[in-house]
Short mmCIF file of C-alpha atoms in Angstrom, two decimals:
data_model
loop_
_atom_site.label_atom_id
_atom_site.label_comp_id
_atom_site.label_asym_id
_atom_site.label_seq_id
_atom_site.Cartn_x
_atom_site.Cartn_y
_atom_site.Cartn_z
CA MET A 1 117.64 103.89 110.60
CA ASP A 2 120.24 100.32 110.38
CA ALA A 3 123.40 101.36 112.00
CA THR A 4 124.37 97.89 112.15
CA SER A 5 124.95 97.39 108.37
CA ARG A 6 126.90 99.70 105.89
CA PRO A 7 125.89 101.40 103.65
CA LEU A 8 122.95 103.06 106.02
CA SER A 9 119.48 102.40 104.41
CA MET A 10 116.57 104.19 105.41
CA PRO A 11 113.38 101.82 105.74
CA PRO A 12 110.69 102.64 103.46
CA GLN A 13 108.44 103.39 105.81
CA MET A 14 110.47 106.52 106.88
CA GLY A 15 109.81 107.94 103.39
CA LEU A 16 106.08 107.07 103.54
CA TYR A 17 105.61 108.87 107.06
CA ALA A 18 107.23 111.87 106.30
CA GLU A 19 105.47 112.43 103.19
CA LYS A 20 102.03 111.87 104.88
CA HIS A 21 102.99 114.68 107.93
CA ARG A 22 105.12 116.86 105.27
CA LEU A 23 108.21 116.73 107.40
CA TYR A 24 110.26 117.59 104.32
CA GLN A 25 108.01 120.78 104.15
CA LEU A 26 108.39 121.41 107.76
CA MET A 27 111.69 121.33 107.72
CA GLN A 28 112.35 123.37 105.22
CA GLY A 29 110.12 126.53 106.51
CA ILE A 30 112.01 126.04 110.07
CA LEU A 31 115.42 126.21 108.50
CA GLU A 32 113.95 129.25 106.13
CA GLY A 33 112.76 130.81 109.37
CA LEU A 34 116.20 130.31 111.48
CA LEU A 35 118.35 131.63 108.38
CA ILE A 36 116.05 134.73 108.05
CA HIS A 37 115.33 135.64 112.00
CA LYS A 38 119.08 134.16 113.39
CA PRO A 39 117.22 134.36 116.71
CA ASP A 40 119.68 134.30 120.11
CA GLN A 41 117.50 131.28 121.51
CA PRO A 42 116.99 129.16 118.43
CA LEU A 43 115.34 126.54 120.35
CA ASP A 44 112.82 128.87 121.81
CA PHE A 45 112.02 129.90 118.47
CA LEU A 46 111.55 126.25 117.03
CA ILE A 47 109.26 125.71 119.67
CA LYS A 48 107.17 128.69 118.93
CA GLN A 49 107.48 127.36 114.98
CA LEU A 50 105.65 124.69 115.93
CA THR A 51 103.28 125.41 118.05
CA LEU A 52 101.73 127.58 115.56
CA ASP A 53 100.98 124.45 112.96
CA ASN A 54 100.37 127.57 110.39
CA GLU A 55 102.41 126.09 107.35
CA ASP A 56 99.28 125.29 104.83
CA VAL A 57 97.56 129.17 106.13
CA PRO A 58 97.06 131.35 102.57
CA ARG A 59 100.14 134.03 102.43
CA ILE A 60 99.12 135.72 99.10
CA LEU A 61 99.83 138.79 97.44
CA ILE A 62 97.76 140.43 94.68
CA LEU A 63 99.46 142.99 92.95
CA GLY A 64 98.73 145.31 89.63
CA PRO A 65 98.43 148.39 87.87
CA PRO A 66 95.53 151.01 89.28
CA ALA A 67 92.21 149.93 88.35
CA SER A 68 93.05 146.34 87.71
CA GLY A 69 90.62 144.98 90.37
CA LYS A 70 93.55 144.11 93.11
CA THR A 71 90.69 145.49 95.79
CA THR A 72 88.00 143.42 94.54
CA ILE A 73 89.52 140.33 94.16
CA ALA A 74 91.30 140.65 97.42
CA MET A 75 87.93 141.03 99.27
CA TRP A 76 86.38 137.90 97.78
CA LEU A 77 89.15 136.06 98.11
CA CYS A 78 89.07 137.00 101.89
CA LYS A 79 85.91 136.16 102.01
CA GLN A 80 86.53 132.84 100.39
CA LEU A 81 89.35 131.73 102.42
CA VAL A 82 88.44 133.54 105.49
CA THR A 83 91.54 135.29 105.94
CA PRO A 84 92.06 139.16 107.03
CA ARG A 85 93.10 141.92 104.30
CA ILE A 86 95.83 143.43 104.55
CA SER A 87 96.54 146.73 102.79
CA GLN A 88 97.68 150.45 103.13
CA GLU A 89 94.08 151.70 103.40
CA THR A 90 93.26 148.80 106.16
CA LEU A 91 96.51 149.18 108.05
CA LEU A 92 95.78 152.79 108.97
CA ALA A 93 92.17 152.61 109.41
CA THR A 94 92.33 152.33 112.87
CA GLU A 95 94.92 153.71 115.81
CA TRP A 96 95.38 149.93 116.91
CA SER A 97 99.39 150.34 117.40
CA SER A 98 101.55 153.56 117.76
CA VAL A 99 103.40 152.54 114.50
CA ALA A 100 100.03 152.98 112.73
CA VAL A 101 99.68 156.26 114.70
CA GLU A 102 103.20 157.42 113.10
CA ALA A 103 102.12 156.14 109.92
CA GLN A 104 98.84 158.05 109.72
CA GLU A 105 100.54 161.46 110.50
CA TYR A 106 102.31 161.12 107.30
CA GLN A 107 99.26 160.20 105.21
CA ASP A 108 97.48 163.09 107.36
CA ARG A 109 100.29 165.64 105.88
CA GLN A 110 99.95 163.76 102.40
CA GLN A 111 103.63 162.40 102.46
CA LYS A 112 104.82 159.44 101.49
CA ILE A 113 105.05 156.93 104.47
CA PRO A 114 108.66 155.63 104.50
CA ASP A 115 109.19 152.17 103.46
CA VAL A 116 110.91 151.26 106.65
CA LEU A 117 107.99 152.45 109.17
CA LEU A 118 105.57 150.69 106.28
CA ALA A 119 107.56 147.41 106.53
CA GLU A 120 107.48 147.67 110.78
CA LEU A 121 103.85 148.32 110.72
CA ILE A 122 103.08 145.29 107.88
CA ASP A 123 105.29 143.19 109.98
CA GLU A 124 103.58 143.99 113.22
CA ARG A 125 100.17 143.22 111.62
CA LEU A 126 101.01 140.10 110.50
CA LYS A 127 101.93 139.04 114.16
CA VAL A 128 98.25 139.49 115.21
CA LYS A 129 96.61 136.27 116.03
CA ASP A 130 94.26 136.41 113.23
CA CYS A 131 97.42 136.43 110.54
CA LEU A 132 99.17 134.17 112.60
CA HIS A 133 96.02 131.45 112.53
CA ASN A 134 94.04 132.29 109.17
CA GLY A 135 96.92 133.51 106.96
CA TRP A 136 96.67 136.85 105.04
CA VAL A 137 95.78 138.32 101.36
CA MET A 138 98.12 141.37 101.12
CA GLU A 139 96.65 143.83 98.28
CA GLY A 140 98.86 146.41 96.49
CA ILE A 141 102.11 145.88 98.35
CA PRO A 142 105.05 146.31 97.78
CA GLU A 143 105.17 148.90 94.91
CA THR A 144 109.12 148.31 94.39
CA ARG A 145 111.68 146.08 94.14
CA GLU A 146 113.15 147.60 97.11
CA PHE A 147 110.53 147.35 99.22
CA ALA A 148 109.93 143.47 98.32
CA TRP A 149 113.42 143.12 99.37
CA THR A 150 112.67 144.75 103.02
CA LEU A 151 109.71 142.45 103.23
CA GLN A 152 111.60 139.34 102.26
CA GLY A 153 114.60 140.10 104.63
CA MET A 154 111.77 140.63 107.55
CA GLY A 155 110.86 136.88 106.55
CA ILE A 156 107.26 138.29 105.10
CA ILE A 157 107.68 135.66 102.07
CA PRO A 158 104.22 135.08 99.86
CA ARG A 159 103.32 131.31 99.10
CA HIS A 160 101.66 133.00 96.45
CA VAL A 161 101.58 136.14 94.08
CA VAL A 162 99.37 137.19 91.84
CA VAL A 163 99.57 139.92 89.09
CA LEU A 164 96.79 141.08 87.44
CA TYR A 165 97.12 143.23 84.32
CA ALA A 166 95.34 144.95 81.34
CA PRO A 167 95.98 147.55 78.69
CA ASP A 168 96.47 151.08 79.82
CA THR A 169 93.44 152.53 77.77
CA VAL A 170 91.30 150.21 79.50
CA LEU A 171 92.77 150.59 82.86
CA ILE A 172 92.10 154.15 82.38
CA GLU A 173 88.43 154.02 81.38
CA ARG A 174 87.79 151.32 84.05
CA ASN A 175 89.25 154.00 86.84
CA LEU A 176 86.95 156.89 85.74
CA GLY A 177 84.21 154.92 86.86
CA LYS A 178 84.99 153.49 90.09
CA ARG A 179 82.92 154.09 93.19
CA VAL A 180 83.31 152.97 96.54
CA ASP A 181 81.05 151.95 99.31
CA VAL A 182 82.43 154.48 102.56
CA VAL A 183 80.30 151.63 104.66
CA THR A 184 81.46 148.21 103.29
CA GLY A 185 84.96 149.19 101.39
CA GLU A 186 83.54 147.24 98.50
CA VAL A 187 84.17 148.89 95.01
CA TYR A 188 81.66 149.05 92.48
CA HIS A 189 81.89 150.37 88.57
CA THR A 190 79.11 152.57 87.09
CA THR A 191 79.10 150.73 84.06
CA PHE A 192 80.23 147.13 84.87
CA ASP A 193 79.27 146.55 88.22
CA TRP A 194 76.60 148.70 89.56
CA PRO A 195 74.66 147.64 92.44
CA SER A 196 70.50 147.17 92.42
CA ASN A 197 70.42 147.80 96.00
CA THR A 198 69.05 151.80 96.28
CA THR A 199 70.78 151.79 99.51
CA VAL A 200 74.02 150.68 98.85
CA GLN A 201 74.07 153.02 95.60
CA LYS A 202 73.73 156.16 97.82
CA ASN A 203 76.72 155.43 99.61
CA LEU A 204 78.89 155.33 96.68
CA VAL A 205 81.32 157.72 96.57
CA ALA A 206 84.00 158.58 93.94
CA PRO A 207 87.67 158.13 95.18
CA LYS A 208 90.12 160.76 94.95
CA ASP A 209 92.84 160.92 92.55
CA ILE A 210 90.84 158.80 89.31
CA SER A 211 91.07 161.68 86.99
CA GLU A 212 92.57 160.46 83.62
CA LYS A 213 95.82 162.69 83.95
CA GLU A 214 96.19 161.25 87.56
CA THR A 215 95.70 157.29 86.30
CA ALA A 216 98.19 158.09 83.69
CA ARG A 217 100.93 159.18 86.09
CA ARG A 218 100.38 156.15 88.48
CA LEU A 219 100.39 153.91 85.35
CA LEU A 220 103.57 155.04 84.51
CA GLU A 221 105.33 154.73 87.69
CA TYR A 222 103.57 151.32 88.05
CA HIS A 223 105.27 150.31 84.91
CA GLN A 224 108.67 151.37 85.90
CA ASN A 225 108.98 149.50 89.18
CA TYR A 226 107.11 146.28 87.92
CA PRO A 227 110.33 144.48 86.36
CA GLY A 228 111.77 145.18 89.75
CA ILE A 229 109.06 143.59 91.56
CA LEU A 230 108.97 140.77 88.69
CA GLN A 231 112.50 139.93 89.66
CA SER A 232 111.69 139.69 93.14
CA PHE A 233 108.66 137.16 93.13
CA ARG A 234 109.67 135.30 89.99
CA LYS A 235 108.82 131.77 91.12
CA PRO A 236 105.52 131.94 92.65
CA MET A 237 104.51 134.46 90.33
CA LYS A 238 101.19 133.79 88.32
CA LEU A 239 99.81 136.69 85.74
CA VAL A 240 96.41 136.78 85.24
CA ASN A 241 94.35 139.19 82.71
CA ALA A 242 92.07 141.55 84.30
CA ASP A 243 90.25 142.57 81.21
CA GLN A 244 87.21 140.25 81.53
CA PRO A 245 84.80 139.59 83.74
CA CYS A 246 85.44 140.03 87.19
CA ALA A 247 83.83 136.68 88.37
CA ASP A 248 86.31 134.82 85.78
CA VAL A 249 89.57 136.66 87.33
CA PHE A 250 88.67 135.88 90.65
CA MET A 251 88.15 132.17 89.64
CA GLN A 252 91.46 131.77 88.03
CA VAL A 253 92.91 133.68 91.18
CA LEU A 254 91.30 131.11 93.34
CA THR A 255 92.29 128.25 91.20
CA HIS A 256 95.76 128.85 91.42
CA VAL A 257 95.89 129.77 95.52
CA GLN A 258 94.68 126.80 96.14
CA PHE A 259 97.10 124.56 94.51
CA PRO A 260 100.51 124.36 96.90
CA PRO A 261 103.99 125.94 95.52
CA ARG A 262 106.00 122.94 94.00
CA THR A 263 108.72 121.87 96.71
CA PRO A 264 111.83 120.18 96.37
CA ALA A 265 110.82 117.57 98.69
CA PRO A 266 111.25 114.11 97.66
CA PHE A 267 107.94 112.57 96.06
CA SER A 268 107.17 108.79 95.27
CA PRO A 269 104.37 108.67 92.84
CA ARG A 270 101.72 106.10 93.66
CA ILE A 271 99.02 106.49 91.43
CA LEU A 272 95.86 104.34 90.98
CA LEU A 273 94.30 104.28 87.66
CA CYS A 274 90.58 103.09 87.62
CA GLY A 275 87.87 103.26 84.65
CA PRO A 276 85.79 100.90 82.75
CA PRO A 277 86.97 98.53 80.47
CA GLY A 278 88.33 100.21 77.30
CA SER A 279 89.06 103.76 79.11
CA GLY A 280 93.17 103.15 78.41
CA LYS A 281 94.35 102.36 81.85
CA SER A 282 96.92 100.12 80.98
CA LEU A 283 98.34 102.39 78.17
CA GLN A 284 98.35 105.23 80.45
CA ALA A 285 100.34 103.53 83.03
CA ALA A 286 102.75 102.06 80.62
CA LEU A 287 103.32 106.09 79.33
CA LEU A 288 104.14 107.17 83.06
CA ALA A 289 106.19 104.13 83.44
CA GLN A 290 108.03 104.95 80.44
CA LYS A 291 108.29 108.89 81.09
CA TYR A 292 108.98 108.80 84.97
CA GLY A 293 110.60 105.30 85.75
CA ILE A 294 107.88 104.47 87.70
CA ILE A 295 106.87 100.60 88.51
CA ASN A 296 103.86 99.44 86.41
CA VAL A 297 101.65 97.04 88.13
CA CYS A 298 99.27 95.67 86.51
CA CYS A 299 96.72 93.20 88.60
CA GLY A 300 96.11 90.88 85.86
CA GLN A 301 99.44 90.36 85.00
CA LEU A 302 100.65 89.95 88.32
CA LEU A 303 98.31 87.12 89.24
CA LYS A 304 99.75 85.36 85.63
CA GLU A 305 103.32 85.83 86.81
CA ALA A 306 102.72 84.48 90.51
CA VAL A 307 100.97 81.18 88.76
CA ALA A 308 103.84 81.02 86.14
CA GLY A 309 106.14 81.00 88.62
CA GLY A 310 105.03 78.58 90.81
CA THR A 311 104.98 80.79 94.18
CA LYS A 312 102.98 79.96 97.25
CA LEU A 313 100.89 82.76 96.69
CA GLY A 314 100.49 81.37 92.81
CA GLU A 315 99.71 78.00 93.92
CA LEU A 316 96.55 79.47 95.75
CA ILE A 317 95.34 81.54 92.56
CA LYS A 318 95.78 78.41 90.10
CA PRO A 319 92.49 76.70 90.95
CA TYR A 320 90.82 80.03 90.59
CA PHE A 321 92.24 80.49 86.81
CA ASP A 322 91.57 77.08 85.99
CA SER A 323 87.82 77.57 86.63
CA GLY A 324 87.64 80.64 85.28
CA TRP A 325 86.38 82.20 88.26
CA PRO A 326 88.50 85.64 90.00
CA ALA A 327 90.78 85.17 92.55
CA ALA A 328 89.80 85.39 96.06
CA ASP A 329 90.20 89.13 97.09
CA ASN A 330 92.19 88.43 100.25
CA ILE A 331 94.94 86.36 98.10
CA VAL A 332 95.35 89.08 95.36
CA VAL A 333 95.67 92.30 98.11
CA LYS A 334 98.24 89.72 99.66
CA LEU A 335 100.10 89.50 96.97
CA LEU A 336 99.86 93.55 95.92
CA SER A 337 101.31 94.34 99.13
CA GLU A 338 104.13 92.17 98.61
CA ARG A 339 104.82 93.73 95.02
CA LEU A 340 104.03 97.26 95.97
CA ASN A 341 106.18 97.56 99.23
CA CYS A 342 109.21 96.18 97.31
CA LEU A 343 112.13 98.52 97.70
CA ASP A 344 112.04 99.50 93.88
CA CYS A 345 108.30 100.74 94.45
CA HIS A 346 109.02 102.84 97.62
CA LEU A 347 112.22 104.72 95.85
CA ARG A 348 110.48 104.99 92.18
CA GLY A 349 106.86 104.79 93.10
CA TRP A 350 104.28 102.85 91.37
CA VAL A 351 101.25 103.33 89.11
CA LEU A 352 98.33 100.49 89.48
CA HIS A 353 95.51 99.57 87.50
CA GLY A 354 93.27 96.58 87.23
CA PHE A 355 92.44 96.64 91.35
CA PRO A 356 90.56 97.59 93.17
CA ARG A 357 86.95 96.83 91.40
CA ASP A 358 84.76 97.63 94.34
CA GLU A 359 84.50 99.63 97.53
CA ASP A 360 85.35 96.60 99.69
CA GLN A 361 88.76 95.78 97.92
CA ALA A 362 89.47 99.47 98.26
CA LYS A 363 89.13 99.02 101.86
CA MET A 364 91.15 95.82 102.00
CA MET A 365 93.93 97.94 100.31
CA LYS A 366 93.84 100.42 103.18
CA GLN A 367 93.71 97.70 105.93
CA VAL A 368 97.13 96.73 104.51
CA GLU A 369 98.57 100.12 104.04
CA ILE A 370 98.25 100.20 99.99
CA ASN A 371 97.76 103.93 100.14
CA PRO A 372 97.59 105.59 96.55
CA ASN A 373 98.67 109.49 96.55
CA ARG A 374 97.03 110.10 93.14
CA VAL A 375 93.90 108.17 92.30
CA PHE A 376 92.63 109.08 88.52
CA PHE A 377 88.95 107.97 87.14
CA LEU A 378 89.18 107.60 83.52
CA THR A 379 85.39 107.75 82.48
CA LEU A 380 83.70 106.65 79.32
CA THR A 381 80.36 105.78 77.92
CA THR A 382 78.91 102.30 77.23
CA GLU A 383 78.96 103.43 73.64
CA THR A 384 82.45 104.01 73.57
CA ILE A 385 83.21 101.24 75.20
CA LEU A 386 81.70 98.94 72.54
CA GLU A 387 83.10 100.99 69.85
CA ARG A 388 86.10 100.52 71.15
CA LEU A 389 86.54 96.89 72.20
CA ALA A 390 83.60 94.94 70.39
CA CYS A 391 85.18 95.97 67.07
CA ARG A 392 88.86 94.52 68.02
CA MET A 393 89.75 91.66 66.02
CA VAL A 394 93.31 89.62 65.67
CA ASP A 395 95.06 87.83 62.93
CA PRO A 396 95.58 84.14 63.80
CA VAL A 397 98.22 83.90 61.29
CA THR A 398 100.68 86.99 62.49
CA GLY A 399 98.98 87.76 65.44
CA GLU A 400 98.67 91.15 64.67
CA ARG A 401 95.46 93.42 65.97
CA TYR A 402 92.72 95.14 64.03
CA HIS A 403 89.83 97.39 64.53
CA LYS A 404 86.94 97.61 62.30
CA LEU A 405 87.06 101.57 62.56
CA TYR A 406 90.57 102.51 63.46
CA LYS A 407 92.85 100.15 62.12
CA PRO A 408 91.01 97.97 59.31
CA ALA A 409 92.87 94.77 57.63
CA ALA A 410 94.85 96.32 54.49
CA THR A 411 93.72 93.36 52.30
CA ARG A 412 90.37 90.97 51.68
CA GLU A 413 92.54 87.95 52.18
CA THR A 414 93.53 89.42 55.58
CA HIS A 415 90.50 90.48 56.72
CA ASP A 416 88.67 87.08 55.79
CA ARG A 417 90.76 85.09 58.21
CA LEU A 418 90.39 87.92 61.49
CA LEU A 419 88.90 86.43 64.32
CA ILE A 420 87.15 88.04 67.56
CA HIS A 421 88.50 87.01 71.05
CA PRO A 422 85.54 85.80 73.06
CA ARG A 423 86.23 88.74 75.45
CA ASP A 424 85.43 91.36 72.92
CA ILE A 425 81.99 89.46 71.69
CA GLU A 426 79.50 92.70 72.22
CA GLU A 427 77.46 90.75 74.81
CA SER A 428 80.66 90.29 76.65
CA VAL A 429 81.84 93.91 76.47
CA LYS A 430 78.35 95.34 77.42
CA LEU A 431 77.81 92.94 80.36
CA LYS A 432 81.45 93.64 82.01
CA ALA A 433 80.89 97.48 81.45
CA ASP A 434 77.53 97.25 82.74
CA THR A 435 79.06 95.43 85.89
CA TYR A 436 81.77 98.52 85.97
CA PHE A 437 78.73 100.81 86.46
CA ARG A 438 76.73 99.15 88.87
CA ILE A 439 79.49 98.88 91.41
CA SER A 440 81.85 102.24 90.44
CA GLY A 441 79.78 104.34 92.57
CA THR A 442 80.74 103.41 96.09
CA LEU A 443 84.11 103.31 94.63
CA GLU A 444 84.51 106.84 93.50
CA THR A 445 82.77 107.81 96.70
CA PHE A 446 85.46 105.85 98.89
CA PHE A 447 88.11 107.81 97.32
CA GLU A 448 87.14 111.12 98.04
CA ASP A 449 90.23 113.13 96.55
CA ALA A 450 89.99 110.92 93.04
CA ILE A 451 90.31 113.03 89.98
CA PHE A 452 88.17 112.60 86.95
CA ILE A 453 89.58 112.35 83.50
CA ASN A 454 87.31 112.06 80.24
CA ALA A 455 88.79 109.15 78.23
CA ASP A 456 86.90 109.72 75.39
CA GLN A 457 89.67 111.91 73.53
CA ASP A 458 93.15 111.05 72.15
CA PRO A 459 95.14 109.20 74.26
CA GLN A 460 98.43 111.60 74.51
CA THR A 461 95.80 114.10 75.84
CA VAL A 462 94.70 111.88 78.41
CA PHE A 463 98.38 111.17 79.66
CA GLU A 464 98.78 115.30 79.81
CA TYR A 465 96.28 115.92 82.28
CA ILE A 466 97.35 112.88 84.06
CA GLU A 467 100.96 113.88 84.12
CA SER A 468 100.10 117.53 85.16
CA TYR A 469 98.19 116.05 88.42
CA VAL A 470 100.99 113.69 88.83
CA VAL A 471 103.98 116.21 89.04
CA ASN A 472 102.00 119.29 90.50
CA PRO A 473 101.09 119.28 94.30
CA LEU A 474 96.99 118.89 94.87
CA PRO A 475 94.73 121.77 95.58
CA ASN A 476 94.45 122.45 99.24
CA LYS A 477 90.54 122.22 100.58
CA HIS A 478 89.82 125.39 102.14
#
């Protein structure tokens, strides 16, 4: 910070650094830990938290009524994310701690394990190395609001909560056919998911307490406790309909947990729109700028303004304009760097379109620290491009634009005087489209995290797709 001037101002680079290294999220996690645990030695606690480096590991709760598929989804998630599964069964599977032994004694006496003891057991398990470094998927816990509060008070706070649901009649029918592999613990069903392997079939047994009467009792208990659980995990909760094929349920759950939860950390969008001519980049940039107040940076317009303003870079660009050749890449990148490093772009964010057009230009942008945090490719076929651009006409008298298909002239007189701009002649449009498709492949590869959106649909629909990726965090790559 500049301590010599008032008011104190933060250099724009500090915000970019903080965003890149996720300093806001890191500070939020540290403060939460301090307030929850209240350690006697805060500095030692902070050092330990920083050395863990586990802010992004999965911390997932899978909840739902009996027979909703919690175990299956939790197992599949653990295989996909390479994380340990935490459930009452896995906690009591071995005598791995004195607390587990004490809890098992309650289980042997067919008594309910006290919440305090179970919470202590969970806390001890989550402090084991595999959970600290790989995260965890907790299945069927907590079952009551009071137990949820107990876990939260101990600092056990999930990043994602998934609640499965289905009609009670479906759950009762599903539960009657449930079978468990005594060797692997995998769950199967006599109707919906019967294994083809005869060895696995021999290992299947019916679990205890799956009668219709017992299932109905457990469902009633679940419905009584569900409202309290809903209040405990309102923000990170995702409801998923379990009355569909298990693979579909799993994909919905996986998609949800791969997206980090939204954070109150400051965020300045730096959006890059790429796509062939006629894909609607200018329109989408204008919509984003209008709704969110970010700076609309059109590369072509920026070049024209530099020439019209008589700037030093404008004087270098003017000969290219006069000759009809595109401006040199190094000059364009320098002009873009100056504009995107202005204070308004750092504070409000920006949306850039019209550059880069190939991988070499993208590499030059990276060299001068122009790093977009959202990259969109608006995809369109050559036929649609020709339909959009080669049918455009303009009225030389009024300056109004028309289109042969979407906006024809209202009168014969107007139609007869319409002209086609040379750049909209079919041969010219096809040449530009072919050029784009020839060089866009390497550009798409360069931006590994790019998002592809079909631009051959209503512009508002395209905008909503872009908007959803701008306002929400990008998915984690597990």
